[in-house]
XYZ file of C-alpha atoms in Angstrom:
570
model
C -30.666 -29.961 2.025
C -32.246 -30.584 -1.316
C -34.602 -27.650 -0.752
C -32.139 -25.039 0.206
C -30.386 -26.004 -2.464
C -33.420 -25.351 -5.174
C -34.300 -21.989 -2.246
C -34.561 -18.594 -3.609
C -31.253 -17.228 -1.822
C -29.636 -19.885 -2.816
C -30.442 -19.372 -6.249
C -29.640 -15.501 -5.595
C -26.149 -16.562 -3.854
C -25.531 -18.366 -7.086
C -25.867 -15.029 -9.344
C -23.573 -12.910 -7.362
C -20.657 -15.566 -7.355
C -17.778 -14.184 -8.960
C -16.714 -16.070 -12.074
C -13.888 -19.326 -10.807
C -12.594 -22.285 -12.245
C -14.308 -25.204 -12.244
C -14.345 -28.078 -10.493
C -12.899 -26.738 -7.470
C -14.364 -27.818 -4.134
C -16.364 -25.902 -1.091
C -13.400 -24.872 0.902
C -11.157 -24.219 -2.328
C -13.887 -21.493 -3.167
C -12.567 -19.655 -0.342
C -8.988 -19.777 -1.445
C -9.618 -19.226 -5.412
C -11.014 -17.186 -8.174
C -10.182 -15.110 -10.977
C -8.754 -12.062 -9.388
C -6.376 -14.509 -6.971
C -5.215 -16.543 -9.658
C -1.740 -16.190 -10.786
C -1.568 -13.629 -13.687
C -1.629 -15.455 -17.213
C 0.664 -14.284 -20.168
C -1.962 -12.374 -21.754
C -2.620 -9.831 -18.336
C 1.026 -9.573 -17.925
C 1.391 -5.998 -19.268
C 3.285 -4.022 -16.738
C 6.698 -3.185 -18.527
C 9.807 -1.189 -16.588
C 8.510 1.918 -17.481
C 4.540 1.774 -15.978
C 6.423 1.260 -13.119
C 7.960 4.575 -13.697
C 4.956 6.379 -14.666
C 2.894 4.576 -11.282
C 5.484 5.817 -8.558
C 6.317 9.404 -10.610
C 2.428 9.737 -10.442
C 2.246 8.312 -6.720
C 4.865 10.551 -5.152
C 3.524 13.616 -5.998
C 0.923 13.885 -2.979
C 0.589 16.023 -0.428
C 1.531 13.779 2.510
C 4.999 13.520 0.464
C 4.607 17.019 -0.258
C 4.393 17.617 3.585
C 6.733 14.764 4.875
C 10.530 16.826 4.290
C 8.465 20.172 5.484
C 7.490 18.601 9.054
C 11.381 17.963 9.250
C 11.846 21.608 9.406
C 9.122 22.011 11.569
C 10.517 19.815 14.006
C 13.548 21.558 14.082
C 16.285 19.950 11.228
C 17.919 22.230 8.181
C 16.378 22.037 4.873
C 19.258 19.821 3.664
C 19.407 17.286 6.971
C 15.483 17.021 6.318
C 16.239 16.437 2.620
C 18.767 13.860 3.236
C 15.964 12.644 5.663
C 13.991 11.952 2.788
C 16.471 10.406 0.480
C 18.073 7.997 3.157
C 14.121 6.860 3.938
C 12.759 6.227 0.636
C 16.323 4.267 -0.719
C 15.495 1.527 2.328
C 11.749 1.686 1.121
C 12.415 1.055 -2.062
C 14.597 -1.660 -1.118
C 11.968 -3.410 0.647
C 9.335 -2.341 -2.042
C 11.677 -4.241 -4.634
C 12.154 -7.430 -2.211
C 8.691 -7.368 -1.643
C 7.165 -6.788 -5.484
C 9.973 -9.553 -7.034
C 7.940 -12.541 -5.298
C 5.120 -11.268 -7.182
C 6.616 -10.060 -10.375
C 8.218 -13.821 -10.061
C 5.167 -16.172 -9.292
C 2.319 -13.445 -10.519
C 0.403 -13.870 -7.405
C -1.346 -10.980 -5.034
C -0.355 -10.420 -1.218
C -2.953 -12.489 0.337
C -2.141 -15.397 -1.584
C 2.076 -14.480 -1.694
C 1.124 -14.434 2.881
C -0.512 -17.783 2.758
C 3.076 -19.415 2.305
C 4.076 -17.693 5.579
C 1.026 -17.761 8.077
C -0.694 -20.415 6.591
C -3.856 -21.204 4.493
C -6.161 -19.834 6.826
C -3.852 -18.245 8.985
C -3.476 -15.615 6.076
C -6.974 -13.668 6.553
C -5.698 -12.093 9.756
C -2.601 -10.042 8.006
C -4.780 -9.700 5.165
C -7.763 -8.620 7.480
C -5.246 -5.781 8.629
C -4.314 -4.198 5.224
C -7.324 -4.304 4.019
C -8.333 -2.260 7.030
C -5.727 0.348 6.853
C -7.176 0.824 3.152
C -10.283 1.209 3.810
C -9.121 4.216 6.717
C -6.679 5.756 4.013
C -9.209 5.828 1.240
C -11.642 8.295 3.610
C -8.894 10.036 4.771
C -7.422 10.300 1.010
C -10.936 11.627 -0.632
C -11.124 14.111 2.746
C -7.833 15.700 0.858
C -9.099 15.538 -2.328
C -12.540 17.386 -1.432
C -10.178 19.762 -0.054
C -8.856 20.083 -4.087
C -11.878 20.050 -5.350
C -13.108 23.228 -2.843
C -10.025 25.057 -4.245
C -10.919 24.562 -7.787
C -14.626 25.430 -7.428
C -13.823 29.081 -5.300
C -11.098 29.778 -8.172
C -14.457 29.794 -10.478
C -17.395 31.157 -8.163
C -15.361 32.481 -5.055
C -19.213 32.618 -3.768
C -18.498 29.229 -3.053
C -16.661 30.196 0.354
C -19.802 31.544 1.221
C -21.757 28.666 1.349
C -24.489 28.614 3.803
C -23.673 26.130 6.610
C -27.215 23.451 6.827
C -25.118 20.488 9.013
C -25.261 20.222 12.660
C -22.281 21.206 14.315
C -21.888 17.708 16.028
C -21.324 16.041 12.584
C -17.678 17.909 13.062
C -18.028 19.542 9.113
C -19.761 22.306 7.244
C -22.093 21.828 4.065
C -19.190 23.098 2.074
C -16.925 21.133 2.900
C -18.917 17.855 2.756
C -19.870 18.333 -0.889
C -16.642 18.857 -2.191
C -15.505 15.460 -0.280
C -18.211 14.203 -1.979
C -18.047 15.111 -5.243
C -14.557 13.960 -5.272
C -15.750 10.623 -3.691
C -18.383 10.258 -6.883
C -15.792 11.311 -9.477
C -13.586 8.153 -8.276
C -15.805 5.663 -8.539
C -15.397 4.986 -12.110
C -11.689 4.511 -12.011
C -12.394 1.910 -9.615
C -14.193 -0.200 -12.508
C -10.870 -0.972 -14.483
C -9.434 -4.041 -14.158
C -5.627 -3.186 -12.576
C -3.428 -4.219 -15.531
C -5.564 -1.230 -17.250
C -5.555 1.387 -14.705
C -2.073 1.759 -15.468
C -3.093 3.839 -18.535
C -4.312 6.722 -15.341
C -0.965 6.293 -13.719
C 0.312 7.864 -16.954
C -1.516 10.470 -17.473
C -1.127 11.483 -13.884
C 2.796 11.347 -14.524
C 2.801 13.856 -17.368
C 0.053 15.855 -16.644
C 0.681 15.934 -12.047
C 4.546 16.871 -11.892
C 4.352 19.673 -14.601
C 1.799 21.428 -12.344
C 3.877 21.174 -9.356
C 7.167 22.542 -11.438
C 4.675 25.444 -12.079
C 3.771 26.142 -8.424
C 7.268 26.044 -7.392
C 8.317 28.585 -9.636
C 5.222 30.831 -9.346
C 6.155 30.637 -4.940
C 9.875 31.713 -6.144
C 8.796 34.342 -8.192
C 6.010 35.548 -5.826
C 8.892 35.989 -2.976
C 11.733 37.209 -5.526
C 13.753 34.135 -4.423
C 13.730 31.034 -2.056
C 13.188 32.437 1.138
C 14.893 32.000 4.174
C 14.039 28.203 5.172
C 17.368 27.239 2.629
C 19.352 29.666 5.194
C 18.204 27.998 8.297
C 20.718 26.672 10.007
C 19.556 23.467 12.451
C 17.860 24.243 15.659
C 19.200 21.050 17.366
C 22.940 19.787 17.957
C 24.369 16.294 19.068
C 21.898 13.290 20.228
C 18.947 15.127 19.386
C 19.918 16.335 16.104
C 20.844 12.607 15.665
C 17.369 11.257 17.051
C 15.668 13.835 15.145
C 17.333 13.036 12.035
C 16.204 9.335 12.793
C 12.382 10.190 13.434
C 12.444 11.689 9.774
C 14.047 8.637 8.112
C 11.448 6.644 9.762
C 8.429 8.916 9.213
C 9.185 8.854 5.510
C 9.798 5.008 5.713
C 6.031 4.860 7.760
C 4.455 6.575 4.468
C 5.582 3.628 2.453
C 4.701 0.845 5.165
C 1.327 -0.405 3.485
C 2.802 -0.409 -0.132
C 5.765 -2.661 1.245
C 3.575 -5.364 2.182
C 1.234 -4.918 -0.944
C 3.698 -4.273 -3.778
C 2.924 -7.829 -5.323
C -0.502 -6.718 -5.903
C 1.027 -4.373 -8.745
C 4.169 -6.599 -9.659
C 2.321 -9.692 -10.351
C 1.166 -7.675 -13.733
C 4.947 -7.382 -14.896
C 6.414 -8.548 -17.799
C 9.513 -10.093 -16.541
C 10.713 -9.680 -13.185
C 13.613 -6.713 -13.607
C 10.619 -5.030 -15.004
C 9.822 -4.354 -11.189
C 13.302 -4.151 -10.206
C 15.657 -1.183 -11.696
C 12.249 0.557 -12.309
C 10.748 0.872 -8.861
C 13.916 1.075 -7.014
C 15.447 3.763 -8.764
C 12.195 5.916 -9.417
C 11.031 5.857 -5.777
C 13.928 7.720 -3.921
C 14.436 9.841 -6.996
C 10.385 11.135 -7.498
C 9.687 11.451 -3.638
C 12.925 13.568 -2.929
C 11.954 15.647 -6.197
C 8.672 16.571 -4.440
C 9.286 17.090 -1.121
C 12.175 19.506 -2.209
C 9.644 21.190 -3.911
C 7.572 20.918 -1.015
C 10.641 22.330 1.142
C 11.397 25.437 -1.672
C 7.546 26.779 -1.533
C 7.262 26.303 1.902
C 10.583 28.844 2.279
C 8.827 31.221 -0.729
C 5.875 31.939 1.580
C 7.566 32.255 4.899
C 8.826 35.832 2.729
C 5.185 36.425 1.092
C 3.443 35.845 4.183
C 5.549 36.200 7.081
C 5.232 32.310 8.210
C 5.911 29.593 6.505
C 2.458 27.773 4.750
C 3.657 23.737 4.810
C 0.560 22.859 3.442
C 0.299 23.623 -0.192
C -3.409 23.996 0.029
C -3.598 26.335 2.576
C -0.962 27.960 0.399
C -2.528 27.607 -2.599
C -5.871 29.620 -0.729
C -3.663 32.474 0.113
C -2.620 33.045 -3.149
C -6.212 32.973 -3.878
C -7.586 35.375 -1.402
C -4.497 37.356 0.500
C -4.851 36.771 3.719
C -3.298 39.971 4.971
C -5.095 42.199 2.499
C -8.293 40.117 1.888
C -7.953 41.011 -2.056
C -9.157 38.220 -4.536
C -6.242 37.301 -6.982
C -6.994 38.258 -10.437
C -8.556 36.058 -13.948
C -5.303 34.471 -14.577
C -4.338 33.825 -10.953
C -7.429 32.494 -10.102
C -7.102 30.265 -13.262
C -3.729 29.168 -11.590
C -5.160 27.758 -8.825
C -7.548 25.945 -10.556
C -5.210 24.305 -12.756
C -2.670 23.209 -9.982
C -5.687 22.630 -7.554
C -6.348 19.881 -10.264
C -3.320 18.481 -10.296
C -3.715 17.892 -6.802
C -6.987 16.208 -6.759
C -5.973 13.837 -9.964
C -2.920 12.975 -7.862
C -5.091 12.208 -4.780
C -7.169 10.480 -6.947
C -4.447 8.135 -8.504
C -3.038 8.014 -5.176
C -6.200 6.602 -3.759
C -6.768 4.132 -6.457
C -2.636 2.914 -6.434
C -2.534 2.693 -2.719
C -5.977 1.984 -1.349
C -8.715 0.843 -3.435
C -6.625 -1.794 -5.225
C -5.239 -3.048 -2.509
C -8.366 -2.965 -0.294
C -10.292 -4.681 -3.317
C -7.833 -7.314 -3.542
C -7.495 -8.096 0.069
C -11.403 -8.594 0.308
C -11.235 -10.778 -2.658
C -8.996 -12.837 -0.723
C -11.543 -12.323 2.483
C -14.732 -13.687 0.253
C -13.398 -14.967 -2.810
C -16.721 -16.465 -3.589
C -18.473 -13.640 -4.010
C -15.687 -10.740 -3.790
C -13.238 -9.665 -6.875
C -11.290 -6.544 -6.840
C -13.716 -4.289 -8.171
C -16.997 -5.243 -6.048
C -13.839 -5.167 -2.709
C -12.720 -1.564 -4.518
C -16.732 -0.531 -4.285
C -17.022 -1.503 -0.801
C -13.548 0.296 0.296
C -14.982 3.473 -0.956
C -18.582 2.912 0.692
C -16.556 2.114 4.249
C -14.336 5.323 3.333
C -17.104 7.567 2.910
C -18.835 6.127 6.034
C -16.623 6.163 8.515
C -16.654 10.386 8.442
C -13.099 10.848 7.813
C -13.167 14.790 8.766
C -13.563 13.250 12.329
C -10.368 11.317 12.725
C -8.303 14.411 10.965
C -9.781 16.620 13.241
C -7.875 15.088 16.554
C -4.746 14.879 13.907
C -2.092 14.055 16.758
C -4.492 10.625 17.288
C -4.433 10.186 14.064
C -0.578 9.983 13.021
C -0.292 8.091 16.629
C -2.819 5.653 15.526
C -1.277 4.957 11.328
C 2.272 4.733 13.610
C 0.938 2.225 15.278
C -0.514 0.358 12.358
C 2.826 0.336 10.803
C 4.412 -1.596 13.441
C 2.096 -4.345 12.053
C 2.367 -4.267 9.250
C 6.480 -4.026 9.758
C 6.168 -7.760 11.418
C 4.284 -8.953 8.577
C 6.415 -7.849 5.730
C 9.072 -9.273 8.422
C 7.910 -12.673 8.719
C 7.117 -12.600 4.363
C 10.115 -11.058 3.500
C 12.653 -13.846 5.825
C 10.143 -16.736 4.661
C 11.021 -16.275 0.446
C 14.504 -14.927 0.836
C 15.869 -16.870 3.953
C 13.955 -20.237 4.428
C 12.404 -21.318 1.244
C 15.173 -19.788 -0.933
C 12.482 -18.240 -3.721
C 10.916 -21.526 -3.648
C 6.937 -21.780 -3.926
C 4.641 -24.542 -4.868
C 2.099 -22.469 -6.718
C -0.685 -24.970 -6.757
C -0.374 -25.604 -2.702
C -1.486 -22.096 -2.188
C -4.845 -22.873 -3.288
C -4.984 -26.126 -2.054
C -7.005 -26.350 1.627
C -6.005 -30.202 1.873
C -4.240 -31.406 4.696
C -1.750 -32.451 2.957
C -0.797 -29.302 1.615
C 2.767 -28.128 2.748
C 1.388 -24.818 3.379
C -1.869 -26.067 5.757
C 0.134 -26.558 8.784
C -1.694 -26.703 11.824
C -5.639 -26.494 11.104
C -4.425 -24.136 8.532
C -2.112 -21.609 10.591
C 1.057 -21.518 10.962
C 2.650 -21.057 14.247
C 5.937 -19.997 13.793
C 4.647 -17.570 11.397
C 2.376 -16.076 14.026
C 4.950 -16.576 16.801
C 7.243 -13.949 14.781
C 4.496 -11.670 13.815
C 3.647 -11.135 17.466
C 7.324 -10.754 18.542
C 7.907 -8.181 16.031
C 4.685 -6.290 17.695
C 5.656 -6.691 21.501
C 9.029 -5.077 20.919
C 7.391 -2.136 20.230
C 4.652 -2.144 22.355
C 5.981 -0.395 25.198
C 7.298 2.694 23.347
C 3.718 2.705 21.762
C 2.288 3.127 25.141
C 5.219 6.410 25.742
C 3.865 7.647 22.504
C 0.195 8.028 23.688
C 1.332 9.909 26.546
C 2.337 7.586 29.575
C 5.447 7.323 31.373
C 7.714 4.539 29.897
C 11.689 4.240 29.966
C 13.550 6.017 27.570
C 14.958 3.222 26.550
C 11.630 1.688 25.399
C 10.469 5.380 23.704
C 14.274 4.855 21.557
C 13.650 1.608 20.174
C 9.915 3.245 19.095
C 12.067 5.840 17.273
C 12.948 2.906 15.196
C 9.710 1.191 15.138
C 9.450 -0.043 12.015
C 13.096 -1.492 11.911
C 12.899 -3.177 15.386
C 9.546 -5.054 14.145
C 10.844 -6.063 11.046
C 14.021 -7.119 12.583
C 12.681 -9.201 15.533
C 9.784 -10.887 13.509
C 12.423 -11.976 10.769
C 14.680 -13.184 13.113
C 12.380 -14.999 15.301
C 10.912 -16.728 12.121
C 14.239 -17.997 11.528
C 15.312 -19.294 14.248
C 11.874 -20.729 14.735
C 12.214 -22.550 11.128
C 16.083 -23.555 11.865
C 14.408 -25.485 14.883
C 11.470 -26.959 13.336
C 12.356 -27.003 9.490
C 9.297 -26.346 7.367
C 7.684 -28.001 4.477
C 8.304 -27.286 0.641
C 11.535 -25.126 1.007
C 14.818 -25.562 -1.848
C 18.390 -26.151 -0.562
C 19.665 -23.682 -3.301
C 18.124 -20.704 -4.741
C 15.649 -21.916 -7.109
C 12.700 -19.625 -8.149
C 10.123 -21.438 -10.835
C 7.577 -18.342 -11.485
C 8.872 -18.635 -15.066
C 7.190 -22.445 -15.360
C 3.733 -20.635 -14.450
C 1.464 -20.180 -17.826
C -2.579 -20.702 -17.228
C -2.422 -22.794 -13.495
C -5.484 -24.675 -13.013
C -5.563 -25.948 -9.322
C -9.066 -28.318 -9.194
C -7.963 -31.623 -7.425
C -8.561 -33.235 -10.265
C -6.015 -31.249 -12.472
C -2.740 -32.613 -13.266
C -0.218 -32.121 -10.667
C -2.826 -33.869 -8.389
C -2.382 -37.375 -9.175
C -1.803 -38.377 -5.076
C -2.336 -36.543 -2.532
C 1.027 -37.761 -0.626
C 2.710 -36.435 -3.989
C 3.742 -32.888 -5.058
C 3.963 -31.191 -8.387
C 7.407 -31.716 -8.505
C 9.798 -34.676 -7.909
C 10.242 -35.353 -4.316
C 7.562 -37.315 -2.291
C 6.364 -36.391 1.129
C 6.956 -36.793 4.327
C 4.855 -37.443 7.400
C 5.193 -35.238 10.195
C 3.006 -33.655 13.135
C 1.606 -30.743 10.496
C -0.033 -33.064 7.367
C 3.070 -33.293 5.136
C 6.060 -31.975 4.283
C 7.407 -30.617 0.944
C 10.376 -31.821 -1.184
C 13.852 -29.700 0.164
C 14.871 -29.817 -3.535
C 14.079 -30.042 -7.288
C 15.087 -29.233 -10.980
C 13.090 -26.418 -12.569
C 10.913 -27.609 -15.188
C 9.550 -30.625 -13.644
C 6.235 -29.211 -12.616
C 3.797 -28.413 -15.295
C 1.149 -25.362 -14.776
């Protein structure tokens, strides 16, 4: 043992730990370091208004940009699909705010905020998932980007269009296309290096520079058609239960977009102030920025159903006509040209803070929860961007109808996890959290449970996933009752619903450790925690931090039901 110990990869292992506190043990290094640590004073520099500039600079996307312009597609009037839009993000924001306040409260990520709810261990799996779905959306986000970035380079050398082709045609791209994906790959890689309660500073910029640009692009489409088209006329092309269930399908496709950021808003929050910094801020600016841009989305769309005959729903594709007229094949002039390049730009920064907001953070701090020994934000932010540009992105958006099958299907996941997290803070431990338990892999930790999991927890999550299975199955193409492909309609809700209620009634049967008989939330007691054994708030291990003494039961211990604040000391 001796010798490994004193061996050259052990030595090695040793230089590429990420920094932790000391005196923490073997299987606490897999539950702790700097990155997972609840936020100190001093890091705490989120106020009301980065929230503002983050989710102005977030909405303005082209998935949102898209989202209310689908509607129409599918068949609804510009205002049902706007109302659509406004109806979806309110609930998301809702759950965005319920979601961020337990970290805005206690300062801690989403791996360590799920620990409470699956258990110690039982955590990774959840975790495992977002980080994941991160990993998919960053490739699939930089794939958008390099479709920016091709934009801006043709409104400079339109030679570039001309590009000779050197790929095979099995790799499913063109040389093109691959080095403007690229080059937009390379160009984020620095903004992964800030630490998050930084980055903010590019949320910013992106809000005053991004929605500007979009502004200009609606009015150049008005002016271009000599009015808003013929979309705002449209009446609706369906009537009764399907205008209803079609009116449904857009509240939850807009709610779907937002699905990863529900589960990961405490990622962002834990960096605020004061909790209402995360409240007012987020839920107000969320319905209010996404509606703004998918009625621009909806407005330009209409403009170039009258300049080109159809309507373009994708502003890049839109954006290339009014670079090279498709009907005449004439190259837009100097100032045109310089146009596109400036609201191609505003595109591909908004992709980029898009990327870093919703995907590289989050991936980086879910692998930091994954390998905390060796993994902090920035090295997991690194390896979410390798895994993005690996994984050949062009290939999954080329079978698209897979594609939005497949992220519908992720959200149904990640539905019964925010389920099970949501009912667990707000319903059974009343706001309640014993901070220093969630680092602690003792058995005697009211948040161990059984070898680490928790049951009930993962009894709920898997309820909230069968409900929709079925429907899932209909959506893929194979005959299932209607009845199942309704409650699909409404996947999100029926997970959510089902895994908080089973978690409930699961916890009303067999009450859980470390939960408060009244509201009592003690985030504001939590300065610079230190969670080594040995630290104080340790003195027994069939004590906790706070007043009441333990109980044995089948699961290690359980918690005190109630306490005064101020009685533990961080």
């Amino acid at each position: 043992m001796e010798k490994l110990e004193n061996s050259r990869l052990a030595y090695f292992a040793n230089k590429i730990a990420v920094s932790s506190e000391p005196g923490l043990t073997n299987a606490q290094l897999m539950l702790h370091n700097f990155d997972l640590k609840p936020v100190e004073p001093e890091r705490r520099q989120w106020g009301a208004w980065n929230f503002v500039g983050f989710w102005i600079s977030d909405s303005f996307n082209i998935n949102t940009w898209m989202i209310s312009s689908s509607m129409v597609a599918n068949g609804l009037s510009w205002w049902q699909s706007w109302l659509c839009v406004w109806i979806g993000y309110v609930i998301s924001a809702t759950f965005i705010c319920m979601t961020g306040r337990i970290g805005a409260t206690y300062h801690i990520p989403f791996p360590v905020v799920s620990r409470a709810s699956f258990g110690i261990w039982g955590s990774l799996w959840p975790v495992f998932n977002r980080a994941a779905m991160a990993c998919i959306w960053y490739g699939v986000q930089s794939w958008i980007g390099g479709e920016c970035v091709t934009l801006m380079i043709r409104s400079i050398w339109t030679s570039y269009e001309n590009v000779p082709n050197s790929m095979p045609k099995s790799s499913g791209t063109v040389t093109r296309d691959f080095v403007s994906f690229f080059l937009f790959w390379a160009c984020s890689l620095p903004a992964i290096w800030f630490p998050v309660h930084k980055i903010r500073h590019l949320f910013t910029a992106k809000a005053f520079f991004v929605p500007p640009a979009g502004v200009a692009f609606f009015i150049w489409s008005i002016v271009k058609a000599h009015g808003i088209g013929p979309i705002v006329h449209q009446p609706s092309a369906k009537h009764g239960g399907a205008l209803g269930w079609a009116m449904i399908q857009g509240i939850m496709s807009s709610i779907a977009n937002f699905a990863t950021l529900i589960v990961n808003d405490p990622d962002f929050a834990r960096f605020a102030r004061k909790p209402r910094d995360a409240l007012w801020s987020q839920f107000i600016t969320i319905p209010v920025g996404f509606a703004v841009t998918s009625f621009i989305g909806i407005i330009v769309s209409s403009s170039s159903a009258v300049i080109y005959g159809d309507p373009v729903w994708n502003p890049l594709d839109l954006l290339t006509y009014f670079l090279v007229n498709p009907n005449t094949g004439k190259t837009a002039n100097g100032p045109a040209r310089f146009g596109v390049f400036i609201i191609s730009f505003a595109f591909a920064l908004a992709q980029l803070g898009t990327n870093i907001a919703a995907n590289s953070v989050s991936a980086g701090t879910d692998m930091t929860a994954l390998l905390p020994r060796y993994l902090n934000i920035r090295r997991g932010g690194y390896i979410c961007a390798a895994v993005g540009l690996a994984m050949c992105p062009w290939n999954l958006l080329s079978t698209s109808n897979n594609f939005t099958t497949y992220l519908s299907a992720y959200s149904v996941f990640l539905s019964s996890i925010a389920g099970v997290i949501i009912c667990d803070y707000y319903v059974v431990r009343r706001g309640y959290y014993q901070i220093k338990d969630l680092y602690s892999a003792r058995k005697t930790s009211p948040y161990y449970f059984t070898f680490g999991f928790h049951w009930r927890g993962y009894t709920a999550y898997i309820c909230g996933i069968l409900i929709n299975i079925v429907g899932f199955v209909g959506a893929i193409g194979k005959p299932v009752p209607q009845g199942a492909k309704y409650i699909y309609n409404i996947n999100f809700f029926a997970g959510f619903l089902v895994a908080s209620l089973t978690y409930w009634i699961l916890c009303k049967i067999s009450p859980i450790p470390a939960c408060s008989e009244k509201w009592m939330e003690v985030g504001d007691e939590i300065r610079n925690v230190s969670v080594a054994y040995g630290a104080e708030g340790y003195e027994d291990d069939s004590v906790s931090a706070g007043s009441g003494q333990y109980k044995d039961d089948e699961e290690g211990q359980t918690g005190i039901r109630e306490r005064q604040v101020g009685k533990e000391d961080f």
